[in-house]
PDB file of C-alpha atoms and ligand atoms in Angstrom:
ATOM      1  CA  MET K1021     -10.351  15.932  10.927  1.00 47.00           C
ATOM      2  CA  PRO K1022      -7.143  14.450  12.344  1.00 57.00           C
ATOM      3  CA  GLU K1023      -3.992  16.503  12.048  1.00 82.00           C
ATOM      4  CA  PHE K1024      -1.702  15.426   9.254  1.00 94.00           C
ATOM      5  CA  ARG K1025       1.647  16.330  10.735  1.00 96.00           C
ATOM      6  CA  PRO K1026       4.853  14.326  10.956  1.00 97.00           C
ATOM      7  CA  ARG K1027       5.371  12.747  14.350  1.00 96.00           C
ATOM      8  CA  ASP K1028       6.993  15.277  16.710  1.00 95.00           C
ATOM      9  CA  SER K1029      10.714  14.447  16.905  1.00 95.00           C
ATOM     10  CA  PHE K1030      10.968  16.175  20.273  1.00 96.00           C
ATOM     11  CA  ARG K1031       8.534  13.672  21.752  1.00 96.00           C
ATOM     12  CA  SER K1032       9.498  10.581  19.781  1.00 97.00           C
ATOM     13  CA  PRO K1033      13.006  10.313  18.333  1.00 97.00           C
ATOM     14  CA  ARG K1034      13.150   9.983  14.584  1.00 96.00           C
ATOM     15  CA  PHE K1035      14.339   6.396  14.627  1.00 96.00           C
ATOM     16  CA  ALA K1036      11.454   5.248  16.841  1.00 97.00           C
ATOM     17  CA  GLN K1037       8.004   3.906  15.857  1.00 97.00           C
ATOM     18  CA  PRO K1038       6.980   2.028  12.683  1.00 97.00           C
ATOM     19  CA  ALA K1039       8.338   3.933   9.698  1.00 98.00           C
ATOM     20  CA  THR K1040       5.973   5.933   7.485  1.00 98.00           C
ATOM     21  CA  PHE K1041       6.868   8.362   4.702  1.00 98.00           C
ATOM     22  CA  MET K1042       8.322  11.459   6.389  1.00 97.00           C
ATOM     23  CA  ARG K1043       6.905  10.236   9.723  1.00 98.00           C
ATOM     24  CA  LEU K1044       3.437  11.252   8.556  1.00 98.00           C
ATOM     25  CA  PRO K1045       0.321   9.558   9.880  1.00 97.00           C
ATOM     26  CA  HIS K1046      -0.644   6.353   8.127  1.00 98.00           C
ATOM     27  CA  VAL K1047      -4.278   6.500   7.042  1.00 97.00           C
ATOM     28  CA  GLU K1048      -6.419   4.180   4.941  1.00 94.00           C
ATOM     29  CA  ASN K1049      -9.167   6.652   4.170  1.00 96.00           C
ATOM     30  CA  VAL K1050      -7.851   9.236   1.708  1.00 97.00           C
ATOM     31  CA  ASP K1051     -10.924  11.461   1.882  1.00 96.00           C
ATOM     32  CA  GLY K1052      -9.952  14.954   3.031  1.00 96.00           C
ATOM     33  CA  LEU K1053      -6.295  14.669   2.056  1.00 98.00           C
ATOM     34  CA  ASP K1054      -4.599  17.074  -0.345  1.00 98.00           C
ATOM     35  CA  VAL K1055      -1.718  14.726  -1.083  1.00 98.00           C
ATOM     36  CA  ALA K1056      -1.345  10.976  -0.572  1.00 98.00           C
ATOM     37  CA  VAL K1057       2.011   9.202  -0.584  1.00 98.00           C
ATOM     38  CA  LEU K1058       1.423   5.668  -1.808  1.00 98.00           C
ATOM     39  CA  GLY K1059       3.830   2.756  -2.115  1.00 98.00           C
ATOM     40  CA  VAL K1060       3.709   0.485  -5.161  1.00 98.00           C
ATOM     41  CA  PRO K1061       6.071  -2.380  -4.297  1.00 98.00           C
ATOM     42  CA  PHE K1062       6.149  -4.097  -7.679  1.00 98.00           C
ATOM     43  CA  ASP K1063       9.280  -5.073  -9.613  1.00 98.00           C
ATOM     44  CA  GLY K1064       7.885  -7.674 -11.983  1.00 98.00           C
ATOM     45  CA  GLY K1065       8.595  -5.284 -14.871  1.00 98.00           C
ATOM     46  CA  THR K1066      12.360  -5.152 -14.438  1.00 98.00           C
ATOM     47  CA  SER K1067      14.690  -6.387 -17.160  1.00 97.00           C
ATOM     48  CA  TYR K1068      17.998  -6.556 -15.265  1.00 98.00           C
ATOM     49  CA  ARG K1069      18.573  -6.222 -11.508  1.00 98.00           C
ATOM     50  CA  THR K1070      15.411  -6.690  -9.444  1.00 98.00           C
ATOM     51  CA  GLY K1071      14.669  -5.516  -5.903  1.00 98.00           C
ATOM     52  CA  SER K1072      12.656  -2.308  -6.301  1.00 98.00           C
ATOM     53  CA  ARG K1073       9.727  -4.110  -4.646  1.00 98.00           C
ATOM     54  CA  PHE K1074      11.589  -3.284  -1.432  1.00 98.00           C
ATOM     55  CA  GLY K1075      11.791   0.425  -2.353  1.00 98.00           C
ATOM     56  CA  PRO K1076       8.766   1.788  -0.480  1.00 98.00           C
ATOM     57  CA  ARG K1077       9.683   0.093   2.771  1.00 98.00           C
ATOM     58  CA  GLU K1078      13.301   1.279   2.755  1.00 98.00           C
ATOM     59  CA  ILE K1079      12.440   4.785   1.567  1.00 98.00           C
ATOM     60  CA  ARG K1080      10.023   5.058   4.483  1.00 98.00           C
ATOM     61  CA  ALA K1081      12.838   4.079   6.841  1.00 98.00           C
ATOM     62  CA  GLN K1082      15.291   6.584   5.343  1.00 98.00           C
ATOM     63  CA  SER K1083      12.681   9.349   5.282  1.00 98.00           C
ATOM     64  CA  SER K1084      12.573   9.333   9.077  1.00 98.00           C
ATOM     65  CA  LEU K1085      15.423  11.824   9.104  1.00 97.00           C
ATOM     66  CA  ILE K1086      13.590  14.515   7.159  1.00 97.00           C
ATOM     67  CA  ARG K1087      12.674  17.659   9.074  1.00 97.00           C
ATOM     68  CA  PRO K1088       9.490  19.528   8.198  1.00 97.00           C
ATOM     69  CA  TYR K1089      10.698  22.993   7.043  1.00 98.00           C
ATOM     70  CA  HIS K1090      12.183  23.544   3.549  1.00 98.00           C
ATOM     71  CA  PRO K1091      14.546  26.539   3.721  1.00 98.00           C
ATOM     72  CA  ALA K1092      15.272  26.895  -0.017  1.00 98.00           C
ATOM     73  CA  LEU K1093      11.553  27.085  -0.841  1.00 98.00           C
ATOM     74  CA  ASP K1094      10.711  28.796   2.455  1.00 98.00           C
ATOM     75  CA  VAL K1095       7.789  26.501   3.106  1.00 98.00           C
ATOM     76  CA  SER K1096       6.586  24.104   5.803  1.00 97.00           C
ATOM     77  CA  PRO K1097       4.597  21.824   3.531  1.00 98.00           C
ATOM     78  CA  PHE K1098       2.683  20.026   6.267  1.00 98.00           C
ATOM     79  CA  GLU K1099       1.315  23.321   7.525  1.00 97.00           C
ATOM     80  CA  VAL K1100      -0.052  24.052   4.061  1.00 97.00           C
ATOM     81  CA  LEU K1101      -1.248  20.668   2.810  1.00 97.00           C
ATOM     82  CA  ARG K1102      -2.874  17.657   4.425  1.00 98.00           C
ATOM     83  CA  VAL K1103      -0.434  14.893   3.508  1.00 98.00           C
ATOM     84  CA  ALA K1104      -0.457  11.286   4.728  1.00 98.00           C
ATOM     85  CA  ASP K1105       1.143   7.934   4.055  1.00 98.00           C
ATOM     86  CA  VAL K1106      -1.681   5.828   2.666  1.00 98.00           C
ATOM     87  CA  GLY K1107       0.244   2.553   2.689  1.00 98.00           C
ATOM     88  CA  ASP K1108       0.921   0.357  -0.315  1.00 98.00           C
ATOM     89  CA  VAL K1109      -1.081  -0.989  -3.214  1.00 98.00           C
ATOM     90  CA  ASP K1110      -1.473  -4.741  -2.728  1.00 98.00           C
ATOM     91  CA  VAL K1111       0.196  -5.627  -5.999  1.00 98.00           C
ATOM     92  CA  ASN K1112       0.169  -9.026  -7.685  1.00 98.00           C
ATOM     93  CA  PRO K1113       3.881  -9.924  -7.667  1.00 98.00           C
ATOM     94  CA  LEU K1114       3.391 -12.409 -10.498  1.00 98.00           C
ATOM     95  CA  ASN K1115       1.291 -10.390 -12.929  1.00 98.00           C
ATOM     96  CA  ILE K1116       1.986  -6.981 -14.401  1.00 98.00           C
ATOM     97  CA  GLU K1117      -1.431  -6.359 -15.968  1.00 98.00           C
ATOM     98  CA  ASP K1118      -3.265  -7.349 -12.809  1.00 98.00           C
ATOM     99  CA  THR K1119      -0.924  -5.068 -10.858  1.00 98.00           C
ATOM    100  CA  HIS K1120      -1.719  -2.221 -13.237  1.00 98.00           C
ATOM    101  CA  ALA K1121      -5.430  -2.799 -12.658  1.00 98.00           C
ATOM    102  CA  ARG K1122      -4.902  -2.753  -8.898  1.00 98.00           C
ATOM    103  CA  VAL K1123      -2.885   0.471  -9.066  1.00 98.00           C
ATOM    104  CA  GLN K1124      -5.546   2.080 -11.224  1.00 98.00           C
ATOM    105  CA  ALA K1125      -8.355   1.054  -8.898  1.00 98.00           C
ATOM    106  CA  VAL K1126      -6.632   2.720  -5.933  1.00 98.00           C
ATOM    107  CA  LEU K1127      -5.686   5.829  -7.901  1.00 98.00           C
ATOM    108  CA  ASP K1128      -9.045   6.279  -9.598  1.00 98.00           C
ATOM    109  CA  GLU K1129     -10.664   6.557  -6.191  1.00 98.00           C
ATOM    110  CA  MET K1130      -7.996   8.931  -4.938  1.00 98.00           C
ATOM    111  CA  LEU K1131      -8.185  11.224  -7.940  1.00 98.00           C
ATOM    112  CA  GLU K1132     -11.970  11.177  -7.848  1.00 97.00           C
ATOM    113  CA  LEU K1133     -11.682  12.723  -4.359  1.00 98.00           C
ATOM    114  CA  GLY K1134      -9.287  15.407  -5.611  1.00 97.00           C
ATOM    115  CA  VAL K1135      -6.241  13.968  -3.852  1.00 98.00           C
ATOM    116  CA  ILE K1136      -2.863  14.423  -5.542  1.00 98.00           C
ATOM    117  CA  PRO K1137      -1.000  11.085  -5.666  1.00 98.00           C
ATOM    118  CA  ILE K1138       2.738  10.718  -5.099  1.00 98.00           C
ATOM    119  CA  CYS K1139       3.637   7.103  -5.813  1.00 99.00           C
ATOM    120  CA  VAL K1140       6.791   5.354  -4.665  1.00 98.00           C
ATOM    121  CA  GLY K1141       7.976   2.384  -6.714  1.00 97.00           C
ATOM    122  CA  GLY K1142       8.539  -0.188  -7.577  1.00 97.00           C
ATOM    123  CA  ASP K1143       9.808  -0.298 -11.127  1.00 98.00           C
ATOM    124  CA  HIS K1144       8.941   2.173 -13.859  1.00 98.00           C
ATOM    125  CA  SER K1145       6.250  -0.011 -15.429  1.00 98.00           C
ATOM    126  CA  ILE K1146       3.832   1.281 -12.779  1.00 98.00           C
ATOM    127  CA  SER K1147       3.871   4.800 -14.219  1.00 98.00           C
ATOM    128  CA  LEU K1148       1.660   3.713 -17.115  1.00 98.00           C
ATOM    129  CA  ALA K1149      -1.089   2.610 -14.740  1.00 98.00           C
ATOM    130  CA  ILE K1150      -0.753   5.803 -12.702  1.00 98.00           C
ATOM    131  CA  LEU K1151      -0.940   7.940 -15.851  1.00 98.00           C
ATOM    132  CA  ARG K1152      -4.111   6.188 -16.991  1.00 98.00           C
ATOM    133  CA  SER K1153      -5.817   7.242 -13.750  1.00 98.00           C
ATOM    134  CA  VAL K1154      -4.376  10.757 -13.757  1.00 98.00           C
ATOM    135  CA  VAL K1155      -5.518  11.293 -17.334  1.00 98.00           C
ATOM    136  CA  ARG K1156      -8.997   9.985 -16.593  1.00 98.00           C
ATOM    137  CA  ARG K1157      -9.275  12.836 -14.139  1.00 98.00           C
ATOM    138  CA  HIS K1158      -7.316  15.611 -15.882  1.00 98.00           C
ATOM    139  CA  GLY K1159      -7.118  14.724 -19.572  1.00 98.00           C
ATOM    140  CA  PRO K1160      -3.786  14.290 -21.377  1.00 98.00           C
ATOM    141  CA  VAL K1161      -0.912  15.674 -19.319  1.00 98.00           C
ATOM    142  CA  GLY K1162       2.497  17.158 -19.934  1.00 98.00           C
ATOM    143  CA  MET K1163       5.321  15.307 -18.232  1.00 98.00           C
ATOM    144  CA  VAL K1164       8.682  16.092 -16.705  1.00 98.00           C
ATOM    145  CA  HIS K1165      10.553  12.794 -16.735  1.00 98.00           C
ATOM    146  CA  PHE K1166      13.958  12.276 -15.108  1.00 99.00           C
ATOM    147  CA  ASP K1167      15.713   9.124 -16.228  1.00 98.00           C
ATOM    148  CA  SER K1168      18.796   7.874 -17.995  1.00 98.00           C
ATOM    149  CA  HIS K1169      16.431   5.990 -20.333  1.00 98.00           C
ATOM    150  CA  GLN K1170      13.501   7.197 -22.406  1.00 98.00           C
ATOM    151  CA  ASP K1171      11.446   4.072 -21.577  1.00 98.00           C
ATOM    152  CA  MET K1172       9.909   4.233 -25.032  1.00 98.00           C
ATOM    153  CA  TRP K1173      11.000   0.864 -26.374  1.00 97.00           C
ATOM    154  CA  ASP K1174       8.311  -1.219 -28.055  1.00 97.00           C
ATOM    155  CA  GLU K1175       8.623  -4.623 -26.440  1.00 97.00           C
ATOM    156  CA  TYR K1176      10.998  -7.071 -24.770  1.00 97.00           C
ATOM    157  CA  PHE K1177      10.834 -10.849 -25.210  1.00 97.00           C
ATOM    158  CA  GLY K1178       7.425 -10.333 -26.751  1.00 97.00           C
ATOM    159  CA  ASN K1179       6.080  -8.342 -23.771  1.00 97.00           C
ATOM    160  CA  ARG K1180       4.633  -4.892 -24.371  1.00 98.00           C
ATOM    161  CA  TYR K1181       4.530  -4.037 -20.670  1.00 98.00           C
ATOM    162  CA  PHE K1182       7.750  -3.753 -18.665  1.00 98.00           C
ATOM    163  CA  HIS K1183       9.862  -0.922 -17.283  1.00 98.00           C
ATOM    164  CA  GLY K1184      11.327  -0.048 -20.681  1.00 98.00           C
ATOM    165  CA  THR K1185       7.995   0.710 -22.392  1.00 98.00           C
ATOM    166  CA  PRO K1186       5.655   2.777 -20.159  1.00 98.00           C
ATOM    167  CA  PHE K1187       5.949   6.041 -22.080  1.00 98.00           C
ATOM    168  CA  ARG K1188       5.624   4.532 -25.527  1.00 98.00           C
ATOM    169  CA  ARG K1189       2.391   2.900 -24.358  1.00 98.00           C
ATOM    170  CA  ALA K1190       1.357   6.207 -22.766  1.00 98.00           C
ATOM    171  CA  VAL K1191       1.827   8.030 -26.081  1.00 98.00           C
ATOM    172  CA  GLU K1192      -0.066   5.300 -27.956  1.00 98.00           C
ATOM    173  CA  GLU K1193      -2.921   5.544 -25.443  1.00 98.00           C
ATOM    174  CA  ASN K1194      -3.010   9.349 -25.868  1.00 98.00           C
ATOM    175  CA  LEU K1195      -2.214   9.925 -22.211  1.00 98.00           C
ATOM    176  CA  LEU K1196       0.499  12.483 -22.921  1.00 98.00           C
ATOM    177  CA  ASP K1197       0.395  15.939 -24.434  1.00 98.00           C
ATOM    178  CA  THR K1198       3.578  15.080 -26.309  1.00 98.00           C
ATOM    179  CA  HIS K1199       4.633  18.649 -27.013  1.00 97.00           C
ATOM    180  CA  ARG K1200       4.756  19.223 -23.266  1.00 98.00           C
ATOM    181  CA  VAL K1201       6.857  16.148 -22.488  1.00 98.00           C
ATOM    182  CA  ILE K1202      10.462  16.684 -21.448  1.00 98.00           C
ATOM    183  CA  GLN K1203      12.891  13.865 -20.648  1.00 98.00           C
ATOM    184  CA  ILE K1204      15.952  14.900 -18.657  1.00 98.00           C
ATOM    185  CA  GLY K1205      19.221  13.067 -18.023  1.00 98.00           C
ATOM    186  CA  ILE K1206      19.038  10.664 -20.971  1.00 98.00           C
ATOM    187  CA  ARG K1207      22.393   8.985 -21.613  1.00 98.00           C
ATOM    188  CA  GLY K1208      24.297   5.791 -22.044  1.00 97.00           C
ATOM    189  CA  PRO K1209      24.629   3.202 -24.785  1.00 96.00           C
ATOM    190  CA  VAL K1210      21.487   1.974 -26.542  1.00 95.00           C
ATOM    191  CA  TYR K1211      20.944  -0.671 -29.231  1.00 95.00           C
ATOM    192  CA  SER K1212      21.051   1.808 -32.124  1.00 95.00           C
ATOM    193  CA  SER K1213      20.179   5.397 -32.996  1.00 95.00           C
ATOM    194  CA  ASP K1214      16.739   4.060 -34.004  1.00 95.00           C
ATOM    195  CA  ASP K1215      16.006   3.779 -30.292  1.00 95.00           C
ATOM    196  CA  PHE K1216      15.492   7.550 -30.203  1.00 96.00           C
ATOM    197  CA  GLU K1217      13.207   7.609 -33.235  1.00 97.00           C
ATOM    198  CA  PHE K1218       9.916   7.171 -31.383  1.00 97.00           C
ATOM    199  CA  ALA K1219      10.525  10.247 -29.233  1.00 97.00           C
ATOM    200  CA  ARG K1220      11.774  12.235 -32.210  1.00 96.00           C
ATOM    201  CA  SER K1221       8.765  11.424 -34.341  1.00 97.00           C
ATOM    202  CA  HIS K1222       6.292  12.322 -31.589  1.00 98.00           C
ATOM    203  CA  GLY K1223       7.781  15.710 -30.788  1.00 96.00           C
ATOM    204  CA  THR K1224       8.755  15.111 -27.187  1.00 98.00           C
ATOM    205  CA  LYS K1225      11.768  17.012 -25.867  1.00 98.00           C
ATOM    206  CA  THR K1226      14.904  15.143 -24.856  1.00 98.00           C
ATOM    207  CA  ILE K1227      17.594  16.777 -22.755  1.00 98.00           C
ATOM    208  CA  ARG K1228      20.604  14.526 -22.883  1.00 98.00           C
ATOM    209  CA  ILE K1229      23.066  14.693 -20.017  1.00 98.00           C
ATOM    210  CA  GLU K1230      25.727  16.082 -22.381  1.00 98.00           C
ATOM    211  CA  GLN K1231      23.418  18.976 -23.166  1.00 98.00           C
ATOM    212  CA  LEU K1232      22.818  19.627 -19.472  1.00 98.00           C
ATOM    213  CA  ALA K1233      26.555  19.594 -18.842  1.00 98.00           C
ATOM    214  CA  ARG K1234      27.136  22.015 -21.717  1.00 98.00           C
ATOM    215  CA  ASP K1235      24.266  24.479 -21.175  1.00 98.00           C
ATOM    216  CA  GLY K1236      23.893  24.290 -17.407  1.00 98.00           C
ATOM    217  CA  LEU K1237      21.000  23.933 -15.003  1.00 98.00           C
ATOM    218  CA  ALA K1238      19.506  27.333 -15.752  1.00 98.00           C
ATOM    219  CA  SER K1239      18.814  26.340 -19.334  1.00 98.00           C
ATOM    220  CA  VAL K1240      17.156  23.091 -18.230  1.00 98.00           C
ATOM    221  CA  LYS K1241      15.010  24.947 -15.712  1.00 98.00           C
ATOM    222  CA  LYS K1242      13.861  27.215 -18.508  1.00 98.00           C
ATOM    223  CA  GLN K1243      12.803  24.189 -20.545  1.00 98.00           C
ATOM    224  CA  ILE K1244      10.949  22.783 -17.535  1.00 98.00           C
ATOM    225  CA  SER K1245       8.979  25.962 -17.044  1.00 96.00           C
ATOM    226  CA  ALA K1246       8.071  25.887 -20.735  1.00 96.00           C
ATOM    227  CA  VAL K1247       5.650  22.974 -20.112  1.00 96.00           C
ATOM    228  CA  ARG K1248       3.553  25.058 -17.721  1.00 95.00           C
ATOM    229  CA  ASP K1249       0.429  25.408 -19.866  1.00 95.00           C
ATOM    230  CA  GLY K1250      -1.772  22.697 -18.434  1.00 97.00           C
ATOM    231  CA  PRO K1251      -1.558  19.774 -16.032  1.00 98.00           C
ATOM    232  CA  VAL K1252       1.864  18.175 -15.617  1.00 98.00           C
ATOM    233  CA  TYR K1253       2.941  14.804 -14.265  1.00 98.00           C
ATOM    234  CA  LEU K1254       6.394  14.247 -12.743  1.00 98.00           C
ATOM    235  CA  SER K1255       8.084  10.878 -13.109  1.00 99.00           C
ATOM    236  CA  PHE K1256      11.455  10.458 -11.426  1.00 99.00           C
ATOM    237  CA  ASP K1257      13.449   7.317 -12.200  1.00 99.00           C
ATOM    238  CA  ILE K1258      16.275   7.308  -9.658  1.00 99.00           C
ATOM    239  CA  ASP K1259      18.690   6.036 -12.340  1.00 98.00           C
ATOM    240  CA  GLY K1260      18.568   9.553 -13.797  1.00 98.00           C
ATOM    241  CA  VAL K1261      20.982  10.281 -10.957  1.00 98.00           C
ATOM    242  CA  ASP K1262      24.569   9.071 -11.238  1.00 98.00           C
ATOM    243  CA  PRO K1263      25.188   5.648  -9.658  1.00 98.00           C
ATOM    244  CA  ALA K1264      27.834   7.336  -7.506  1.00 98.00           C
ATOM    245  CA  PHE K1265      24.893   8.956  -5.699  1.00 98.00           C
ATOM    246  CA  ALA K1266      22.225   6.346  -6.417  1.00 98.00           C
ATOM    247  CA  PRO K1267      23.777   2.888  -6.793  1.00 98.00           C
ATOM    248  CA  GLY K1268      20.673   1.088  -5.528  1.00 98.00           C
ATOM    249  CA  THR K1269      18.821   0.716  -8.798  1.00 98.00           C
ATOM    250  CA  GLY K1270      18.150  -1.886 -11.465  1.00 97.00           C
ATOM    251  CA  THR K1271      19.778  -0.523 -14.626  1.00 98.00           C
ATOM    252  CA  PRO K1272      22.431   2.016 -13.581  1.00 98.00           C
ATOM    253  CA  GLU K1273      24.018   4.320 -16.162  1.00 98.00           C
ATOM    254  CA  VAL K1274      27.203   6.184 -15.312  1.00 98.00           C
ATOM    255  CA  GLY K1275      27.664   9.901 -15.899  1.00 98.00           C
ATOM    256  CA  GLY K1276      24.350  11.156 -14.531  1.00 98.00           C
ATOM    257  CA  LEU K1277      22.890  13.951 -12.435  1.00 98.00           C
ATOM    258  CA  THR K1278      24.303  14.695  -9.022  1.00 98.00           C
ATOM    259  CA  SER K1279      21.850  14.511  -6.146  1.00 98.00           C
ATOM    260  CA  ARG K1280      22.142  18.287  -5.770  1.00 98.00           C
ATOM    261  CA  GLU K1281      21.194  18.812  -9.425  1.00 98.00           C
ATOM    262  CA  ALA K1282      18.285  16.399  -9.047  1.00 98.00           C
ATOM    263  CA  LEU K1283      16.869  18.274  -6.069  1.00 98.00           C
ATOM    264  CA  GLU K1284      17.329  21.633  -7.753  1.00 98.00           C
ATOM    265  CA  LEU K1285      15.630  20.508 -10.958  1.00 98.00           C
ATOM    266  CA  VAL K1286      12.637  19.058  -9.106  1.00 98.00           C
ATOM    267  CA  ARG K1287      12.425  22.375  -7.248  1.00 98.00           C
ATOM    268  CA  ALA K1288      12.166  24.045 -10.646  1.00 98.00           C
ATOM    269  CA  LEU K1289       8.677  22.549 -11.003  1.00 98.00           C
ATOM    270  CA  GLU K1290       7.385  25.278  -8.710  1.00 98.00           C
ATOM    271  CA  GLY K1291       4.646  27.102 -10.558  1.00 97.00           C
ATOM    272  CA  LEU K1292       3.728  24.160 -12.768  1.00 97.00           C
ATOM    273  CA  GLN K1293       0.290  22.620 -12.404  1.00 97.00           C
ATOM    274  CA  LEU K1294       1.584  19.393 -10.875  1.00 98.00           C
ATOM    275  CA  VAL K1295      -1.208  16.801 -10.738  1.00 98.00           C
ATOM    276  CA  GLY K1296       0.743  13.722  -9.675  1.00 98.00           C
ATOM    277  CA  ALA K1297       4.234  12.322  -9.306  1.00 99.00           C
ATOM    278  CA  ASP K1298       6.254   9.176  -8.826  1.00 99.00           C
ATOM    279  CA  VAL K1299       9.738   8.237  -7.662  1.00 99.00           C
ATOM    280  CA  VAL K1300      10.670   4.802  -8.962  1.00 99.00           C
ATOM    281  CA  GLU K1301      13.407   2.215  -9.477  1.00 98.00           C
ATOM    282  CA  VAL K1302      15.048   2.323  -6.045  1.00 99.00           C
ATOM    283  CA  SER K1303      16.397  -1.164  -5.370  1.00 98.00           C
ATOM    284  CA  PRO K1304      17.567  -1.407  -1.746  1.00 98.00           C
ATOM    285  CA  PRO K1305      19.384  -4.766  -2.160  1.00 98.00           C
ATOM    286  CA  TYR K1306      21.879  -2.974  -4.471  1.00 98.00           C
ATOM    287  CA  ASP K1307      22.173   0.094  -2.275  1.00 98.00           C
ATOM    288  CA  HIS K1308      25.020   1.081   0.051  1.00 98.00           C
ATOM    289  CA  ALA K1309      24.427   2.726   3.406  1.00 98.00           C
ATOM    290  CA  GLY K1310      20.879   3.592   2.321  1.00 98.00           C
ATOM    291  CA  ILE K1311      22.070   6.512   0.183  1.00 98.00           C
ATOM    292  CA  THR K1312      19.744   5.829  -2.757  1.00 98.00           C
ATOM    293  CA  SER K1313      16.704   5.491  -0.529  1.00 98.00           C
ATOM    294  CA  LEU K1314      17.746   8.595   1.384  1.00 98.00           C
ATOM    295  CA  LEU K1315      17.913  10.536  -1.876  1.00 98.00           C
ATOM    296  CA  ALA K1316      14.519   9.186  -2.953  1.00 99.00           C
ATOM    297  CA  ALA K1317      13.042  10.224   0.401  1.00 98.00           C
ATOM    298  CA  ASN K1318      14.417  13.726  -0.047  1.00 98.00           C
ATOM    299  CA  LEU K1319      13.041  13.897  -3.589  1.00 98.00           C
ATOM    300  CA  LEU K1320       9.620  13.045  -2.134  1.00 98.00           C
ATOM    301  CA  PHE K1321      10.005  15.885   0.347  1.00 98.00           C
ATOM    302  CA  GLU K1322      11.038  18.163  -2.504  1.00 98.00           C
ATOM    303  CA  ILE K1323       7.882  17.229  -4.426  1.00 98.00           C
ATOM    304  CA  VAL K1324       5.608  17.788  -1.434  1.00 98.00           C
ATOM    305  CA  SER K1325       7.313  21.130  -0.815  1.00 98.00           C
ATOM    306  CA  VAL K1326       6.806  22.196  -4.428  1.00 98.00           C
ATOM    307  CA  LEU K1327       3.111  21.323  -4.145  1.00 98.00           C
ATOM    308  CA  ALA K1328       2.886  23.377  -0.968  1.00 98.00           C
ATOM    309  CA  ALA K1329       4.705  26.318  -2.563  1.00 98.00           C
ATOM    310  CA  ASN K1330       2.295  26.098  -5.483  1.00 97.00           C
ATOM    311  CA  ARG K1331      -0.668  26.230  -3.162  1.00 96.00           C
ATOM    312  CA  LEU K1332       0.799  29.175  -1.247  1.00 96.00           C
ATOM    313  CA  ARG K1333       2.339  31.257  -3.995  1.00 94.00           C
ATOM    314  CA  HIS K1334       0.798  30.166  -7.279  1.00 92.00           C
ATOM    315  CA  LYS K1335      -2.750  29.267  -6.290  1.00 75.00           C
ATOM    316  CA  GLN K1336      -2.093  25.802  -7.627  1.00 67.00           C
ATOM    317  CA  PRO K1337      -3.225  23.119  -7.424  1.00 52.00           C
ATOM    318  CA  GLN K1338      -6.676  24.549  -6.865  1.00 51.00           C
ATOM    319  CA  PRO K1339      -8.345  23.135  -3.768  1.00 45.00           C
ATOM    320  CA  GLU K1340     -11.250  20.891  -4.675  1.00 50.00           C
ATOM    321  CA  ALA K1341     -14.745  22.166  -4.076  1.00 38.00           C
TER     322      ALA K1341
HETATM  323 MN1   MN P2202      15.985   4.295 -16.157  1.00 56.24          MN
HETATM  324 MN1   MN P2203      12.760   4.454 -16.248  1.00 56.24          MN
END
């Protein structure tokens, strides 16, 4: 069993060597891993600014800076979990349904082996494919979803699959335990108040940014911990964060989370039965000084650290037999 540790920065400076997520080993065989970080460089589902196909590559580069101990959670995740960069899904840049099938094929195998997937987009359309695989393994899941959009529209230019529809499709396909779905950071102008009707009628919880500003982080954390009964998926659209902190994205909405709030709210997933996660919608061509990719990289580290804390302090996720 090879060691799954980040490359030692005292032997090889952090800016040296081909970039992998958090300087972890790149492996192709996922067997024996606890957690796999997987790139999904697909942006054929975007409706406005493109470029998130370059997300995984740039997030790898920015993640080189990350050091391996998490003081706030008091955990060294790579001493607790076997985590590796498993490369990218070879997507079909010209076909969303074929890309979904390719994502599912990779994830089905991973989940079959008991590996927890953390996917790096790519646009948000990929989350539907990931959820299909996760649910095949775990049954319908709760979801903590950070975004400025609910992504529950019905269709766009006659297409049912794009980055504005993944969670409506997921509800229709019975992938989500809707009463344990919480969407955080929702804001901005929409077409009409009808746009919120789908979520309302299916009993998912929406925490608008105005509500977060009014009630504070503690109240949101309480709502997050309320979805703890059963497996939970985390989907983090970087446009949930304010474009002042995360300008490199396809459909920015002003007035969002700060990066500090984003990290703290992801940290609040400690104790939840987290069975998979994604960080999506980072578009490096619209970024400045790499700040959006740097934030995404740190969110990935936050997620890995939460998984490690769960294993250490909450006996979750259970190791596979
Ligand atoms: Mn969004
Ligand atoms: Mn989204």
